GROMACS .gro file of C-alpha atoms in nm:
model
  476
    1MET     CA    1   2.706  -8.240  -0.614
    2ILE     CA    2   2.786  -8.460  -0.309
    3ASN     CA    3   2.681  -8.822  -0.386
    4ASN     CA    4   2.815  -9.029  -0.090
    5LEU     CA    5   2.883  -9.013   0.281
    6GLY     CA    6   3.261  -8.962   0.240
    7GLU     CA    7   3.214  -8.654   0.025
    8LEU     CA    8   2.957  -8.520   0.270
    9LYS     CA    9   3.203  -8.555   0.565
   10ALA     CA   10   3.476  -8.395   0.361
   11SER     CA   11   3.258  -8.097   0.285
   12GLY     CA   12   3.232  -8.011   0.652
   13TYR     CA   13   2.855  -8.059   0.663
   14ILE     CA   14   2.721  -8.031   1.015
   15SER     CA   15   2.386  -8.199   1.117
   16LYS     CA   16   2.120  -7.972   1.253
   17SER     CA   17   1.775  -8.050   1.395
   18ILE     CA   18   1.478  -7.902   1.212
   19LYS     CA   19   1.392  -7.679   1.505
   20ASP     CA   20   1.749  -7.535   1.501
   21GLU     CA   21   1.725  -7.496   1.129
   22LEU     CA   22   1.406  -7.296   1.156
   23ARG     CA   23   1.551  -7.089   1.433
   24ASP     CA   24   1.876  -7.008   1.259
   25ASN     CA   25   1.706  -6.912   0.933
   26LEU     CA   26   1.447  -6.699   1.118
   27ILE     CA   27   1.737  -6.510   1.293
   28GLN     CA   28   1.891  -6.439   0.950
   29HIS     CA   29   1.557  -6.299   0.824
   30MET     CA   30   1.508  -6.086   1.131
   31GLU     CA   31   1.859  -5.950   1.113
   32ALA     CA   32   1.802  -5.865   0.744
   33GLY     CA   33   1.460  -5.712   0.820
   34THR     CA   34   1.282  -5.955   0.584
   35THR     CA   35   0.996  -6.195   0.652
   36VAL     CA   36   0.880  -6.531   0.510
   37PHE     CA   37   0.515  -6.459   0.605
   38GLU     CA   38   0.435  -6.261   0.291
   39GLY     CA   39   0.067  -6.236   0.203
   40VAL     CA   40  -0.053  -6.272   0.562
   41HIS     CA   41  -0.209  -5.937   0.652
   42GLY     CA   42  -0.320  -5.809   0.991
   43PHE     CA   43  -0.099  -6.035   1.206
   44GLU     CA   44   0.206  -5.814   1.193
   45ASN     CA   45   0.175  -5.697   1.559
   46SER     CA   46   0.000  -5.998   1.709
   47VAL     CA   47   0.023  -6.352   1.568
   48ILE     CA   48   0.356  -6.325   1.375
   49PRO     CA   49   0.565  -6.202   1.676
   50GLU     CA   50   0.423  -6.487   1.883
   51LEU     CA   51   0.501  -6.731   1.608
   52GLU     CA   52   0.851  -6.603   1.588
   53ARG     CA   53   0.905  -6.637   1.956
   54ALA     CA   54   0.785  -6.992   1.944
   55ILE     CA   55   1.025  -7.078   1.664
   56LEU     CA   56   1.315  -6.908   1.852
   57SER     CA   57   1.213  -7.126   2.154
   58ARG     CA   58   1.218  -7.438   1.939
   59HIS     CA   59   0.855  -7.514   2.038
   60ASN     CA   60   0.595  -7.733   1.876
   61ILE     CA   61   0.302  -7.500   1.804
   62ASN     CA   62  -0.073  -7.503   1.825
   63LEU     CA   63  -0.256  -7.239   1.619
   64LEU     CA   64  -0.589  -7.185   1.779
   65GLY     CA   65  -0.848  -6.977   1.598
   66LEU     CA   66  -1.188  -6.970   1.420
   67ARG     CA   67  -1.237  -7.080   1.063
   68GLY     CA   68  -1.065  -6.880   0.789
   69GLN     CA   69  -0.795  -6.717   0.997
   70ALA     CA   70  -0.496  -6.826   0.787
   71LYS     CA   71  -0.377  -7.094   1.028
   72THR     CA   72  -0.283  -7.345   0.759
   73ARG     CA   73  -0.128  -7.073   0.546
   74LEU     CA   74   0.106  -6.972   0.835
   75ALA     CA   75   0.209  -7.335   0.870
   76ARG     CA   76   0.277  -7.373   0.499
   77LEU     CA   77   0.481  -7.056   0.488
   78MET     CA   78   0.718  -7.189   0.750
   79ILE     CA   79   0.882  -7.422   0.489
   80ASN     CA   80   1.054  -7.103   0.366
   81LEU     CA   81   1.254  -7.103   0.690
   82LEU     CA   82   1.404  -7.436   0.607
   83ASP     CA   83   1.738  -7.482   0.427
   84GLU     CA   84   1.693  -7.524   0.051
   85TYR     CA   85   1.837  -7.879   0.046
   86ILE     CA   86   1.931  -8.136   0.314
   87PRO     CA   87   2.119  -8.470   0.260
   88TYR     CA   88   1.959  -8.804   0.351
   89VAL     CA   89   2.060  -9.165   0.312
   90ALA     CA   90   1.945  -9.273  -0.036
   91GLY     CA   91   1.656  -9.519  -0.013
   92SER     CA   92   1.563  -9.432   0.342
   93GLU     CA   93   1.192  -9.430   0.412
   94ILE     CA   94   1.230  -9.183   0.691
   95ASN     CA   95   1.490  -8.937   0.547
   96ASP     CA   96   1.775  -9.052   0.769
   97ASP     CA   97   2.042  -8.799   0.840
   98PRO     CA   98   2.359  -8.954   0.692
   99LEU     CA   99   2.558  -8.835   0.998
  100ALA     CA  100   2.299  -8.941   1.256
  101PRO     CA  101   2.093  -9.240   1.120
  102ILE     CA  102   1.808  -9.370   1.328
  103SER     CA  103   1.641  -9.641   1.114
  104ARG     CA  104   1.774  -9.999   1.096
  105PHE     CA  105   1.796  -9.970   0.715
  106ALA     CA  106   2.029  -9.671   0.733
  107ILE     CA  107   2.236  -9.789   1.018
  108ASP     CA  108   2.298 -10.123   0.848
  109LEU     CA  109   2.366  -9.962   0.507
  110ILE     CA  110   2.632  -9.725   0.656
  111ALA     CA  111   2.788 -10.011   0.850
  112ALA     CA  112   2.816 -10.211   0.529
  113GLN     CA  113   2.924  -9.945   0.283
  114GLY     CA  114   3.088  -9.681   0.503
  115ASP     CA  115   3.190  -9.367   0.318
  116ALA     CA  116   3.056  -9.509  -0.007
  117THR     CA  117   2.699  -9.497   0.125
  118PRO     CA  118   2.489  -9.311  -0.138
  119ILE     CA  119   2.342  -8.978  -0.050
  120ALA     CA  120   2.039  -8.807  -0.191
  121TRP     CA  121   1.914  -8.451  -0.145
  122LEU     CA  122   1.572  -8.342  -0.014
  123HIS     CA  123   1.430  -7.996  -0.121
  124ARG     CA  124   1.246  -7.786   0.134
  125SER     CA  125   0.928  -7.803  -0.069
  126ASP     CA  126   0.917  -8.180  -0.006
  127ARG     CA  127   0.963  -8.134   0.370
  128PHE     CA  128   0.601  -8.046   0.454
  129ALA     CA  129   0.349  -8.310   0.551
  130GLU     CA  130  -0.010  -8.236   0.640
  131LYS     CA  131  -0.295  -8.452   0.772
  132LEU     CA  132  -0.657  -8.347   0.838
  133ALA     CA  133  -0.765  -8.506   1.164
  134THR     CA  134  -1.077  -8.706   1.097
  135PRO     CA  135  -1.244  -8.966   1.327
  136ASP     CA  136  -1.138  -9.246   1.098
  137VAL     CA  137  -0.761  -9.175   1.134
  138THR     CA  138  -0.581  -9.472   1.291
  139VAL     CA  139  -0.249  -9.525   1.477
  140ALA     CA  140  -0.138  -9.726   1.174
  141ASP     CA  141  -0.200  -9.424   0.949
  142LEU     CA  142   0.002  -9.184   1.164
  143ILE     CA  143   0.271  -9.397   1.320
  144GLY     CA  144   0.279  -9.738   1.144
  145ASP     CA  145   0.199 -10.106   1.185
  146VAL     CA  146   0.350 -10.446   1.153
  147ASP     CA  147   0.355 -10.560   0.782
  148PRO     CA  148   0.294 -10.939   0.772
  149ILE     CA  149   0.387 -10.958   0.405
  150LYS     CA  150   0.726 -10.796   0.475
  151ALA     CA  151   0.778 -11.036   0.759
  152ALA     CA  152   0.701 -11.334   0.537
  153ASN     CA  153   0.923 -11.218   0.251
  154LEU     CA  154   1.215 -11.141   0.479
  155LYS     CA  155   1.152 -11.449   0.698
  156LEU     CA  156   1.151 -11.239   1.014
  157SER     CA  157   0.948 -11.265   1.337
  158TYR     CA  158   0.698 -10.992   1.427
  159ALA     CA  159   0.932 -10.896   1.705
  160ASP     CA  160   1.190 -10.763   1.456
  161ASP     CA  161   1.170 -10.393   1.390
  162ARG     CA  162   1.241 -10.452   1.017
  163VAL     CA  163   0.884 -10.569   0.969
  164ILE     CA  164   0.734 -10.230   1.051
  165HIS     CA  165   0.563 -10.031   0.780
  166PHE     CA  166   0.611  -9.672   0.886
  167GLY     CA  167   0.312  -9.429   0.899
  168MET     CA  168   0.291  -9.063   0.801
  169ILE     CA  169   0.478  -8.921   1.100
  170PRO     CA  170   0.799  -9.129   1.078
  171ARG     CA  171   0.807  -9.075   0.695
  172ALA     CA  172   0.798  -8.703   0.769
  173ASN     CA  173   1.123  -8.720   0.974
  174ARG     CA  174   1.316  -8.395   0.946
  175CYS     CA  175   1.008  -8.222   0.810
  176ILE     CA  176   0.728  -7.992   0.927
  177PHE     CA  177   0.427  -8.205   1.013
  178VAL     CA  178   0.084  -8.039   1.039
  179ILE     CA  179  -0.224  -8.198   1.194
  180ASN     CA  180  -0.524  -7.982   1.110
  181GLU     CA  181  -0.825  -7.977   1.342
  182ILE     CA  182  -0.649  -8.171   1.617
  183PRO     CA  183  -0.956  -8.189   1.842
  184ASP     CA  184  -1.131  -8.409   1.581
  185LEU     CA  185  -0.858  -8.670   1.630
  186GLN     CA  186  -0.988  -8.948   1.865
  187ALA     CA  187  -0.842  -8.925   2.214
  188ARG     CA  188  -0.673  -9.268   2.184
  189ILE     CA  189  -0.498  -9.152   1.869
  190GLN     CA  190  -0.387  -8.830   2.043
  191VAL     CA  191  -0.236  -9.051   2.321
  192ALA     CA  192  -0.021  -9.224   2.062
  193LEU     CA  193   0.157  -8.891   1.992
  194PHE     CA  194   0.274  -8.853   2.353
  195ASN     CA  195   0.595  -9.046   2.318
  196ILE     CA  196   0.687  -8.903   1.979
  197LEU     CA  197   0.654  -8.547   2.119
  198GLN     CA  198   0.840  -8.605   2.440
  199GLU     CA  199   1.027  -8.933   2.485
  200GLY     CA  200   1.148  -8.986   2.124
  201ASP     CA  201   1.022  -9.341   2.075
  202ILE     CA  202   0.735  -9.505   1.891
  203GLN     CA  203   0.522  -9.794   2.000
  204ILE     CA  204   0.354 -10.031   1.756
  205ARG     CA  205   0.162 -10.336   1.865
  206GLY     CA  206   0.376 -10.377   2.176
  207LEU     CA  207   0.698 -10.328   1.988
  208LYS     CA  208   0.881 -10.028   2.139
  209LEU     CA  209   1.143  -9.861   1.922
  210ARG     CA  210   1.388  -9.595   2.022
  211LEU     CA  211   1.336  -9.367   1.722
  212PRO     CA  212   1.422  -9.011   1.802
  213LEU     CA  213   1.223  -8.849   1.514
  214ASP     CA  214   1.326  -8.494   1.426
  215LEU     CA  215   0.998  -8.308   1.361
  216GLN     CA  216   0.843  -7.968   1.385
  217PHE     CA  217   0.482  -8.030   1.481
  218ILE     CA  218   0.220  -7.771   1.408
  219PHE     CA  219  -0.137  -7.828   1.517
  220THR     CA  220  -0.439  -7.624   1.425
  221ALA     CA  221  -0.767  -7.612   1.618
  222ASN     CA  222  -1.087  -7.424   1.639
  223PRO     CA  223  -1.201  -7.306   1.983
  224GLU     CA  224  -1.552  -7.429   1.911
  225ASP     CA  225  -1.412  -7.779   1.878
  226TYR     CA  226  -1.310  -7.792   2.238
  227THR     CA  227  -1.672  -7.817   2.349
  228ASN     CA  228  -1.872  -7.935   2.041
  229ARG     CA  229  -1.680  -8.205   1.860
  230GLY     CA  230  -1.390  -8.305   2.077
  231SER     CA  231  -1.093  -8.171   2.274
  232ILE     CA  232  -0.719  -8.182   2.289
  233VAL     CA  233  -0.637  -8.423   2.571
  234THR     CA  234  -0.453  -8.250   2.855
  235PRO     CA  235  -0.128  -8.442   2.845
  236LEU     CA  236  -0.098  -8.363   2.468
  237LYS     CA  237  -0.166  -7.992   2.530
  238ASP     CA  238   0.109  -8.004   2.795
  239ARG     CA  239   0.356  -8.134   2.534
  240ILE     CA  240   0.288  -7.852   2.287
  241GLY     CA  241   0.526  -7.565   2.361
  242SER     CA  242   0.325  -7.265   2.235
  243GLN     CA  243  -0.040  -7.205   2.178
  244ILE     CA  244  -0.096  -6.904   1.955
  245LEU     CA  245  -0.436  -6.732   1.907
  246THR     CA  246  -0.522  -6.613   1.559
  247HIS     CA  247  -0.793  -6.356   1.481
  248TYR     CA  248  -0.991  -6.200   1.198
  249PRO     CA  249  -0.884  -5.874   1.028
  250GLU     CA  250  -0.951  -5.577   1.251
  251THR     CA  251  -1.011  -5.313   0.985
  252ILE     CA  252  -1.184  -5.285   0.652
  253ALA     CA  253  -0.855  -5.189   0.483
  254ILE     CA  254  -0.686  -5.517   0.588
  255ALA     CA  255  -0.990  -5.721   0.496
  256ARG     CA  256  -0.996  -5.563   0.152
  257LYS     CA  257  -0.629  -5.640   0.104
  258ILE     CA  258  -0.686  -6.007   0.186
  259SER     CA  259  -0.993  -6.044  -0.037
  260SER     CA  260  -0.828  -5.868  -0.335
  261GLN     CA  261  -0.526  -6.090  -0.295
  262GLU     CA  262  -0.706  -6.423  -0.264
  263ALA     CA  263  -1.006  -6.377  -0.500
  264ARG     CA  264  -0.974  -6.574  -0.819
  265ILE     CA  265  -1.050  -6.298  -1.070
  266ASN     CA  266  -0.872  -6.333  -1.398
  267ALA     CA  267  -0.744  -6.060  -1.625
  268ALA     CA  268  -1.045  -6.074  -1.856
  269GLN     CA  269  -1.283  -6.025  -1.565
  270SER     CA  270  -1.074  -5.735  -1.429
  271ASP     CA  271  -1.060  -5.567  -1.773
  272ARG     CA  272  -1.442  -5.604  -1.816
  273VAL     CA  273  -1.568  -5.520  -1.469
  274TYR     CA  274  -1.485  -5.207  -1.267
  275VAL     CA  275  -1.548  -5.230  -0.889
  276PRO     CA  276  -1.604  -4.895  -0.723
  277ASN     CA  277  -1.415  -4.815  -0.405
  278LEU     CA  278  -1.733  -4.803  -0.195
  279ALA     CA  279  -1.839  -5.143  -0.329
  280TYR     CA  280  -1.516  -5.301  -0.195
  281ASP     CA  281  -1.582  -5.144   0.147
  282LEU     CA  282  -1.948  -5.246   0.158
  283LEU     CA  283  -1.849  -5.601   0.073
  284GLU     CA  284  -1.608  -5.620   0.370
  285GLN     CA  285  -1.852  -5.442   0.597
  286ILE     CA  286  -2.093  -5.734   0.538
  287ILE     CA  287  -1.843  -5.964   0.707
  288PHE     CA  288  -1.815  -5.729   1.002
  289GLU     CA  289  -2.193  -5.714   1.030
  290ALA     CA  290  -2.214  -6.096   1.009
  291ARG     CA  291  -1.981  -6.138   1.302
  292GLU     CA  292  -2.206  -5.917   1.511
  293SER     CA  293  -2.547  -6.045   1.378
  294GLU     CA  294  -2.794  -6.192   1.622
  295TYR     CA  295  -2.891  -6.438   1.358
  296ILE     CA  296  -2.546  -6.595   1.318
  297ASP     CA  297  -2.358  -6.820   1.559
  298SER     CA  298  -2.055  -6.611   1.657
  299LYS     CA  299  -1.885  -6.910   1.812
  300SER     CA  300  -1.840  -7.073   1.477
  301GLY     CA  301  -1.693  -6.759   1.325
  302VAL     CA  302  -1.742  -6.603   0.980
  303SER     CA  303  -1.455  -6.703   0.759
  304ALA     CA  304  -1.249  -6.470   0.546
  305ARG     CA  305  -1.331  -6.713   0.269
  306MET     CA  306  -1.682  -6.562   0.266
  307SER     CA  307  -1.556  -6.218   0.159
  308ILE     CA  308  -1.336  -6.380  -0.104
  309SER     CA  309  -1.632  -6.568  -0.249
  310MET     CA  310  -1.855  -6.266  -0.231
  311LEU     CA  311  -1.606  -6.057  -0.425
  312GLU     CA  312  -1.580  -6.333  -0.693
  313SER     CA  313  -1.965  -6.352  -0.713
  314LEU     CA  314  -2.002  -5.974  -0.728
  315VAL     CA  315  -1.760  -5.944  -1.017
  316SER     CA  316  -1.928  -6.238  -1.191
  317THR     CA  317  -2.276  -6.087  -1.149
  318ALA     CA  318  -2.164  -5.770  -1.326
  319GLU     CA  319  -1.973  -5.970  -1.588
  320ARG     CA  320  -2.283  -6.175  -1.669
  321ARG     CA  321  -2.490  -5.859  -1.721
  322ALA     CA  322  -2.222  -5.717  -1.955
  323LEU     CA  323  -2.216  -6.044  -2.152
  324ILE     CA  324  -2.597  -6.036  -2.179
  325ASN     CA  325  -2.585  -5.670  -2.307
  326ARG     CA  326  -2.277  -5.740  -2.528
  327GLU     CA  327  -2.088  -5.466  -2.347
  328LYS     CA  328  -1.706  -5.472  -2.337
  329SER     CA  329  -1.706  -5.307  -1.996
  330THR     CA  330  -1.931  -5.244  -1.699
  331THR     CA  331  -1.934  -5.114  -1.346
  332VAL     CA  332  -2.055  -5.297  -1.043
  333ARG     CA  333  -2.394  -5.178  -0.923
  334LEU     CA  334  -2.549  -5.202  -0.575
  335ALA     CA  335  -2.822  -5.433  -0.717
  336ASP     CA  336  -2.542  -5.678  -0.809
  337PHE     CA  337  -2.502  -5.740  -0.437
  338MET     CA  338  -2.807  -5.963  -0.468
  339GLY     CA  339  -2.580  -6.195  -0.664
  340ILE     CA  340  -2.358  -6.251  -0.363
  341ILE     CA  341  -2.637  -6.402  -0.151
  342PRO     CA  342  -2.538  -6.764  -0.247
  343ALA     CA  343  -2.184  -6.692  -0.134
  344ILE     CA  344  -2.316  -6.592   0.206
  345THR     CA  345  -2.589  -6.848   0.275
  346GLY     CA  346  -2.350  -7.146   0.258
  347LYS     CA  347  -2.083  -6.997   0.484
  348VAL     CA  348  -2.263  -6.889   0.795
  349GLU     CA  349  -2.389  -7.099   1.088
  350LEU     CA  350  -2.734  -6.964   1.183
  351VAL     CA  351  -2.881  -6.973   1.532
  352TYR     CA  352  -3.242  -7.083   1.581
  353GLU     CA  353  -3.382  -6.735   1.507
  354GLY     CA  354  -3.178  -6.715   1.186
  355GLU     CA  355  -3.299  -7.058   1.073
  356GLN     CA  356  -3.654  -6.940   1.130
  357GLU     CA  357  -3.604  -6.627   0.916
  358GLY     CA  358  -3.417  -6.819   0.643
  359ALA     CA  359  -3.062  -6.785   0.515
  360ALA     CA  360  -3.150  -6.560   0.222
  361PHE     CA  361  -3.335  -6.315   0.455
  362VAL     CA  362  -3.034  -6.299   0.689
  363ALA     CA  363  -2.804  -6.232   0.390
  364GLU     CA  364  -3.026  -5.941   0.274
  365GLN     CA  365  -3.030  -5.805   0.624
  366LEU     CA  366  -2.650  -5.808   0.632
  367ILE     CA  367  -2.633  -5.616   0.309
  368GLY     CA  368  -2.880  -5.361   0.445
  369SER     CA  369  -2.686  -5.333   0.770
  370ALA     CA  370  -2.361  -5.270   0.582
  371ILE     CA  371  -2.525  -4.985   0.388
  372LYS     CA  372  -2.657  -4.827   0.698
  373SER     CA  373  -2.315  -4.847   0.862
  374PHE     CA  374  -2.141  -4.660   0.578
  375PHE     CA  375  -2.409  -4.405   0.502
  376PRO     CA  376  -2.348  -4.166   0.792
  377GLY     CA  377  -1.982  -4.139   0.709
  378LEU     CA  378  -2.069  -4.008   0.356
  379PHE     CA  379  -2.393  -3.818   0.392
  380PRO     CA  380  -2.591  -3.637   0.666
  381LYS     CA  381  -2.728  -3.875   0.922
  382ILE     CA  382  -3.096  -3.973   0.882
  383ASP     CA  383  -3.264  -3.960   1.219
  384LYS     CA  384  -3.501  -4.241   1.313
  385LEU     CA  385  -3.756  -3.999   1.452
  386SER     CA  386  -3.966  -3.847   1.177
  387LYS     CA  387  -3.913  -3.486   1.112
  388LYS     CA  388  -4.082  -3.246   0.882
  389ILE     CA  389  -3.976  -3.341   0.530
  390GLU     CA  390  -3.879  -2.981   0.453
  391GLU     CA  391  -3.610  -2.993   0.721
  392SER     CA  392  -3.436  -3.295   0.575
  393PRO     CA  393  -3.147  -3.257   0.319
  394TYR     CA  394  -3.321  -3.540   0.131
  395ALA     CA  395  -3.657  -3.364   0.105
  396VAL     CA  396  -3.620  -3.241  -0.250
  397LEU     CA  397  -3.487  -3.579  -0.362
  398MET     CA  398  -3.775  -3.770  -0.208
  399GLU     CA  399  -4.030  -3.529  -0.346
  400ALA     CA  400  -3.886  -3.573  -0.699
  401ILE     CA  401  -3.913  -3.948  -0.665
  402TYR     CA  402  -4.268  -3.926  -0.536
  403ALA     CA  403  -4.361  -3.694  -0.822
  404GLU     CA  404  -4.232  -3.941  -1.079
  405GLY     CA  405  -4.429  -4.224  -0.917
  406GLY     CA  406  -4.101  -4.402  -0.832
  407VAL     CA  407  -3.780  -4.507  -0.993
  408VAL     CA  408  -3.720  -4.856  -1.141
  409LEU     CA  409  -3.362  -4.987  -1.184
  410TYR     CA  410  -3.362  -5.314  -1.379
  411ASP     CA  411  -3.105  -5.583  -1.292
  412GLU     CA  412  -2.985  -5.640  -1.649
  413CYS     CA  413  -3.040  -5.301  -1.812
  414ASN     CA  414  -2.751  -5.180  -2.018
  415ALA     CA  415  -2.509  -4.909  -1.903
  416ALA     CA  416  -2.678  -4.631  -2.098
  417ASP     CA  417  -3.026  -4.699  -1.956
  418TYR     CA  418  -2.886  -4.738  -1.603
  419ALA     CA  419  -2.699  -4.402  -1.627
  420SER     CA  420  -2.999  -4.229  -1.785
  421THR     CA  421  -3.237  -4.344  -1.506
  422LEU     CA  422  -3.009  -4.222  -1.228
  423ASN     CA  423  -2.896  -3.903  -1.408
  424GLU     CA  424  -3.253  -3.788  -1.468
  425ILE     CA  425  -3.299  -3.751  -1.092
  426LYS     CA  426  -3.151  -3.400  -1.065
  427PRO     CA  427  -3.180  -3.366  -0.683
  428LEU     CA  428  -2.961  -3.681  -0.655
  429GLU     CA  429  -2.698  -3.521  -0.864
  430GLU     CA  430  -2.709  -3.211  -0.645
  431LEU     CA  431  -2.686  -3.421  -0.335
  432ILE     CA  432  -2.371  -3.597  -0.457
  433THR     CA  433  -2.216  -3.268  -0.565
  434ARG     CA  434  -2.289  -3.106  -0.229
  435TYR     CA  435  -2.169  -3.382   0.011
  436GLN     CA  436  -1.934  -3.590  -0.202
  437PRO     CA  437  -1.778  -3.345  -0.453
  438ASP     CA  438  -1.450  -3.535  -0.484
  439VAL     CA  439  -1.599  -3.872  -0.573
  440GLU     CA  440  -1.440  -4.031  -0.880
  441ALA     CA  441  -1.645  -3.998  -1.198
  442ALA     CA  442  -1.646  -4.385  -1.240
  443ASP     CA  443  -1.794  -4.423  -0.885
  444ARG     CA  444  -2.064  -4.158  -0.923
  445LEU     CA  445  -2.347  -4.370  -1.044
  446PHE     CA  446  -2.281  -4.638  -0.779
  447LEU     CA  447  -2.296  -4.366  -0.513
  448LYS     CA  448  -2.628  -4.235  -0.648
  449GLU     CA  449  -2.779  -4.587  -0.629
  450PHE     CA  450  -2.626  -4.619  -0.280
  451VAL     CA  451  -2.821  -4.314  -0.167
  452LEU     CA  452  -3.152  -4.468  -0.288
  453TRP     CA  453  -3.079  -4.803  -0.109
  454ALA     CA  454  -2.982  -4.613   0.210
  455LEU     CA  455  -3.302  -4.408   0.215
  456ALA     CA  456  -3.497  -4.737   0.172
  457GLU     CA  457  -3.303  -4.896   0.464
  458TYR     CA  458  -3.380  -4.592   0.680
  459GLN     CA  459  -3.749  -4.634   0.572
  460LYS     CA  460  -3.767  -4.297   0.397
  461LEU     CA  461  -3.833  -4.467   0.064
  462GLY     CA  462  -4.012  -4.782  -0.019
  463LYS     CA  463  -3.801  -5.049  -0.194
  464GLU     CA  464  -3.984  -5.329  -0.373
  465ARG     CA  465  -3.829  -5.621  -0.544
  466LEU     CA  466  -3.964  -5.676  -0.890
  467THR     CA  467  -3.913  -5.985  -1.104
  468ASN     CA  468  -3.620  -5.823  -1.276
  469GLY     CA  469  -3.527  -5.520  -1.074
  470PHE     CA  470  -3.591  -5.284  -0.787
  471GLN     CA  471  -3.857  -5.004  -0.762
  472PHE     CA  472  -3.795  -4.705  -0.525
  473ARG     CA  473  -4.109  -4.515  -0.441
  474ASP     CA  474  -4.325  -4.350  -0.175
  475LEU     CA  475  -4.308  -4.560   0.138
  476PHE     CA  476  -4.690  -4.548   0.163
   0.00000   0.00000   0.00000
């Protein structure tokens, strides 16, 4: 281990700026065909190539996108493009490069001790700093301020640079520094970043210091912020090299991959609760429906966190039922989707019409819309115009339900009662066998319930919410 400046020089170590470091390590990954952006799905042909071009160009970066589009995750993954360890002058507040010191402390220490100057090593995991931009952030927080106590103790005037207490940005020298939601930062604070980004000096209470900080800035912003809460001032935008637009997953398959990866479902829940394939797809379709809904403000976006929370709630709803019935295993049912409503209502911004209808109503509408979106891909389409019941492939099924006076599925009935209720409807079994013969046995009951819900959504069956379940019966 190299412990002093003399040993560092003898080792042949060459100083490198953080932007060159990121660039060189990215080139190595690209030549090897590997990536550091593992776990980020759906950006392979859009955001990541643009991010790689920005890194190769040594640009500061602004990630612009709606909520829940992995902007902060991308920034955090960039630390994997840094060298594992870098040397710095031991005791330096701003991680001074031993071969190119910039602070008075490091310059004086090297002048006094020469090659005996002690060296410490900084791991890449410690080279990431993050600040959420809030209206109460000050210049002192980010850049620094004069410390009167330090001035008194050292018997120095306020004009001496040694009395400065450095803020977050100088302390993140040679690091990746992320400012989240940059438009929320007051304009006068954004102005304070100009010189750091371009001229390489900092100004504190009239004291101007030539301090060429070595930083990789990454900003994140929401397009909505540009008009509603604040804006990035034009000269600051001009100093940011690349602005990269992020986006939501474009397919159900990608959205499923993200939700399954991010949902906090432990092994005990996974062992107890089986989630049918169709249930996963319906869950993600709800997000797609929400982004198109007339009740939801599309400008604010519908975060991927909503589908993650919905999946966690769906599994927990089924788990709760299994615990009540003392069952070691259970399968998600369509009625369990009522348990995800609290995960929806808190994560969508409703327009006026949505507020009038109520968040719970909007959530139920989204679930219904998702069912209607998937149904034609699995079973014959149900025309909106009424036709003679005999002509419909669902005629026998509906007549059977009418004859029985309806079907009731209780929310917390045990697996045996649930299966018995659905399996007793013989035309439902025949419908599944005819149109979905290859469905997995474990998914069969869910698909049967799905047909009942779909017929209700298409207003071919009546669906009434009971205190503890749903009743499907004659519409009239």
